[in-house]
Tab-separated table of C-alpha atoms in Angstrom:
chain	number	residue	atom	x	y	z
K	909	UNK	CA	-29.258	-0.415	6.744
K	910	UNK	CA	-25.699	0.875	6.798
K	911	UNK	CA	-24.682	-1.657	4.120
K	912	UNK	CA	-27.439	-0.411	1.831
K	913	UNK	CA	-26.291	3.168	2.350
K	914	UNK	CA	-22.637	2.318	1.738
K	915	UNK	CA	-23.362	0.297	-1.387
K	916	UNK	CA	-25.506	3.089	-2.793
K	917	UNK	CA	-22.739	5.643	-2.240
K	918	UNK	CA	-19.552	3.830	-3.351
K	919	UNK	CA	-17.533	7.009	-3.767
K	920	UNK	CA	-17.543	7.424	-0.012
K	921	UNK	CA	-15.903	4.081	0.527
K	922	UNK	CA	-13.698	3.576	-2.533
K	923	UNK	CA	-10.683	5.332	-3.935
K	924	UNK	CA	-10.899	7.514	-6.996
K	925	UNK	CA	-9.576	5.615	-10.011
K	926	UNK	CA	-8.774	8.722	-12.014
K	927	UNK	CA	-5.297	9.883	-10.985
K	928	UNK	CA	-5.053	13.616	-10.545
K	929	UNK	CA	-2.563	15.804	-12.371
K	930	UNK	CA	-0.301	15.815	-9.328
K	931	UNK	CA	0.169	12.034	-9.489
K	932	UNK	CA	0.492	11.963	-13.274
K	933	UNK	CA	3.394	14.420	-13.053
K	934	UNK	CA	5.376	12.179	-10.674
K	935	UNK	CA	6.196	8.895	-12.322
K	936	UNK	CA	4.776	5.694	-13.744
K	937	UNK	CA	1.127	6.057	-12.860
K	938	UNK	CA	-1.210	4.336	-15.274
K	939	UNK	CA	-3.962	6.430	-16.814
K	940	UNK	CA	-6.415	4.464	-14.643
K	941	UNK	CA	-5.486	2.927	-11.330
K	942	UNK	CA	-6.220	-0.717	-10.513
K	943	UNK	CA	-9.326	-0.896	-8.326
K	944	UNK	CA	-8.553	-4.419	-6.967
K	945	UNK	CA	-5.106	-3.280	-5.819
K	946	UNK	CA	-6.427	-0.125	-4.174
K	947	UNK	CA	-9.306	-1.975	-2.525
K	948	UNK	CA	-6.937	-4.689	-1.304
K	949	UNK	CA	-4.648	-2.102	0.312
K	950	UNK	CA	-7.606	-0.357	1.932
K	951	UNK	CA	-8.952	-3.602	3.378
K	952	UNK	CA	-5.629	-5.160	4.396
K	953	UNK	CA	-4.265	-2.038	6.074
K	954	UNK	CA	-7.656	-0.621	7.161
K	955	UNK	CA	-6.949	2.795	5.627
K	956	UNK	CA	-9.066	5.363	3.839
K	957	UNK	CA	-8.961	6.901	0.370
K	958	UNK	CA	-6.870	9.817	1.662
K	959	UNK	CA	-4.198	7.406	2.870
K	960	UNK	CA	-4.216	5.629	-0.510
K	961	UNK	CA	-3.680	8.981	-2.207
K	962	UNK	CA	-0.738	9.783	0.081
K	963	UNK	CA	0.786	6.335	-0.554
K	964	UNK	CA	0.510	6.840	-4.320
K	965	UNK	CA	1.924	10.339	-4.043
K	966	UNK	CA	4.985	8.964	-2.249
K	967	UNK	CA	5.397	5.677	-4.142
K	968	UNK	CA	3.818	6.043	-7.581
K	969	UNK	CA	4.744	2.504	-8.677
K	970	UNK	CA	2.181	1.221	-6.201
K	971	UNK	CA	-0.400	1.786	-8.913
K	972	UNK	CA	1.261	-0.850	-11.108
K	973	UNK	CA	1.344	-3.693	-8.549
K	974	UNK	CA	-0.993	-6.656	-8.585
K	975	UNK	CA	-2.836	-7.371	-5.329
K	976	UNK	CA	-2.428	-11.165	-5.339
K	977	UNK	CA	0.999	-11.502	-6.953
K	978	UNK	CA	2.765	-8.544	-5.325
K	979	UNK	CA	0.972	-6.952	-2.406
K	980	UNK	CA	-0.387	-9.928	-0.470
K	981	UNK	CA	2.896	-11.878	-0.276
K	982	UNK	CA	4.889	-8.721	0.463
K	983	UNK	CA	2.648	-7.601	3.326
K	984	UNK	CA	2.474	-11.113	4.773
K	985	UNK	CA	6.278	-11.487	4.608
K	986	UNK	CA	6.902	-8.106	6.207
K	987	UNK	CA	4.427	-8.813	8.978
K	988	UNK	CA	5.799	-12.260	9.754
K	989	UNK	CA	9.523	-11.433	9.479
K	990	UNK	CA	9.262	-8.322	11.611
K	991	UNK	CA	6.639	-9.870	13.934
K	992	UNK	CA	4.319	-6.887	13.486
K	993	UNK	CA	0.717	-6.501	14.522
K	994	UNK	CA	-1.696	-5.313	11.846
K	995	UNK	CA	-1.631	-1.814	13.347
K	996	UNK	CA	2.184	-1.755	13.265
K	997	UNK	CA	2.227	-2.976	9.661
K	998	UNK	CA	-0.165	-0.181	8.753
K	999	UNK	CA	2.095	2.409	10.401
K	1000	UNK	CA	5.158	0.995	8.655
K	1001	UNK	CA	3.612	1.016	5.172
K	1002	UNK	CA	2.127	4.478	5.646
K	1003	UNK	CA	5.540	5.748	6.703
K	1004	UNK	CA	7.580	3.850	4.085
K	1005	UNK	CA	5.410	2.801	1.125
K	1006	UNK	CA	8.563	2.074	-0.881
K	1007	UNK	CA	8.883	-1.166	1.126
K	1008	UNK	CA	6.139	-2.506	-1.128
K	1009	UNK	CA	8.518	-2.256	-4.072
K	1010	UNK	CA	11.576	-3.756	-2.398
K	1011	UNK	CA	12.451	-7.335	-3.283
K	1012	UNK	CA	12.459	-9.747	-0.374
K	1013	UNK	CA	16.109	-10.706	-0.901
K	1014	UNK	CA	17.143	-7.032	-0.702
K	1015	UNK	CA	14.987	-6.649	2.386
K	1016	UNK	CA	16.567	-9.734	3.994
K	1017	UNK	CA	20.067	-8.417	3.223
K	1018	UNK	CA	19.308	-5.094	4.868
K	1019	UNK	CA	17.758	-6.778	7.883
K	1020	UNK	CA	20.860	-8.958	8.323
K	1021	UNK	CA	23.119	-5.917	8.044
K	1022	UNK	CA	21.239	-3.988	10.729
K	1023	UNK	CA	20.940	-7.027	12.977
K	1024	UNK	CA	24.723	-7.540	12.807
K	1025	UNK	CA	25.368	-3.843	13.420
K	1026	UNK	CA	23.110	-3.907	16.478
K	1027	UNK	CA	25.028	-6.713	18.173
């Protein structure tokens, strides 16, 4: 019964694809956001539409990424390299959404630098 209710009211469970004026003023946001990318982020990180909005407000390029080519490998790499649980990955991305735009080689260089500084 809950599935029927949720499928009949998709606006409750999906992100708005029309970026508001606040997002359009802040960088390279497409006129329409990519639903597969937003849905992927919501499912992978277990976050709501409000969290998606905050991520886009902080890191507007997120709206230009492809779920399969960009987001999936990036999240998997971050989780495996940092040995994070899904909850910790969620906290990290919500706190620093710009990590989604960082190349893995740049990320590896920074990790090496901080690992060497710590020892």
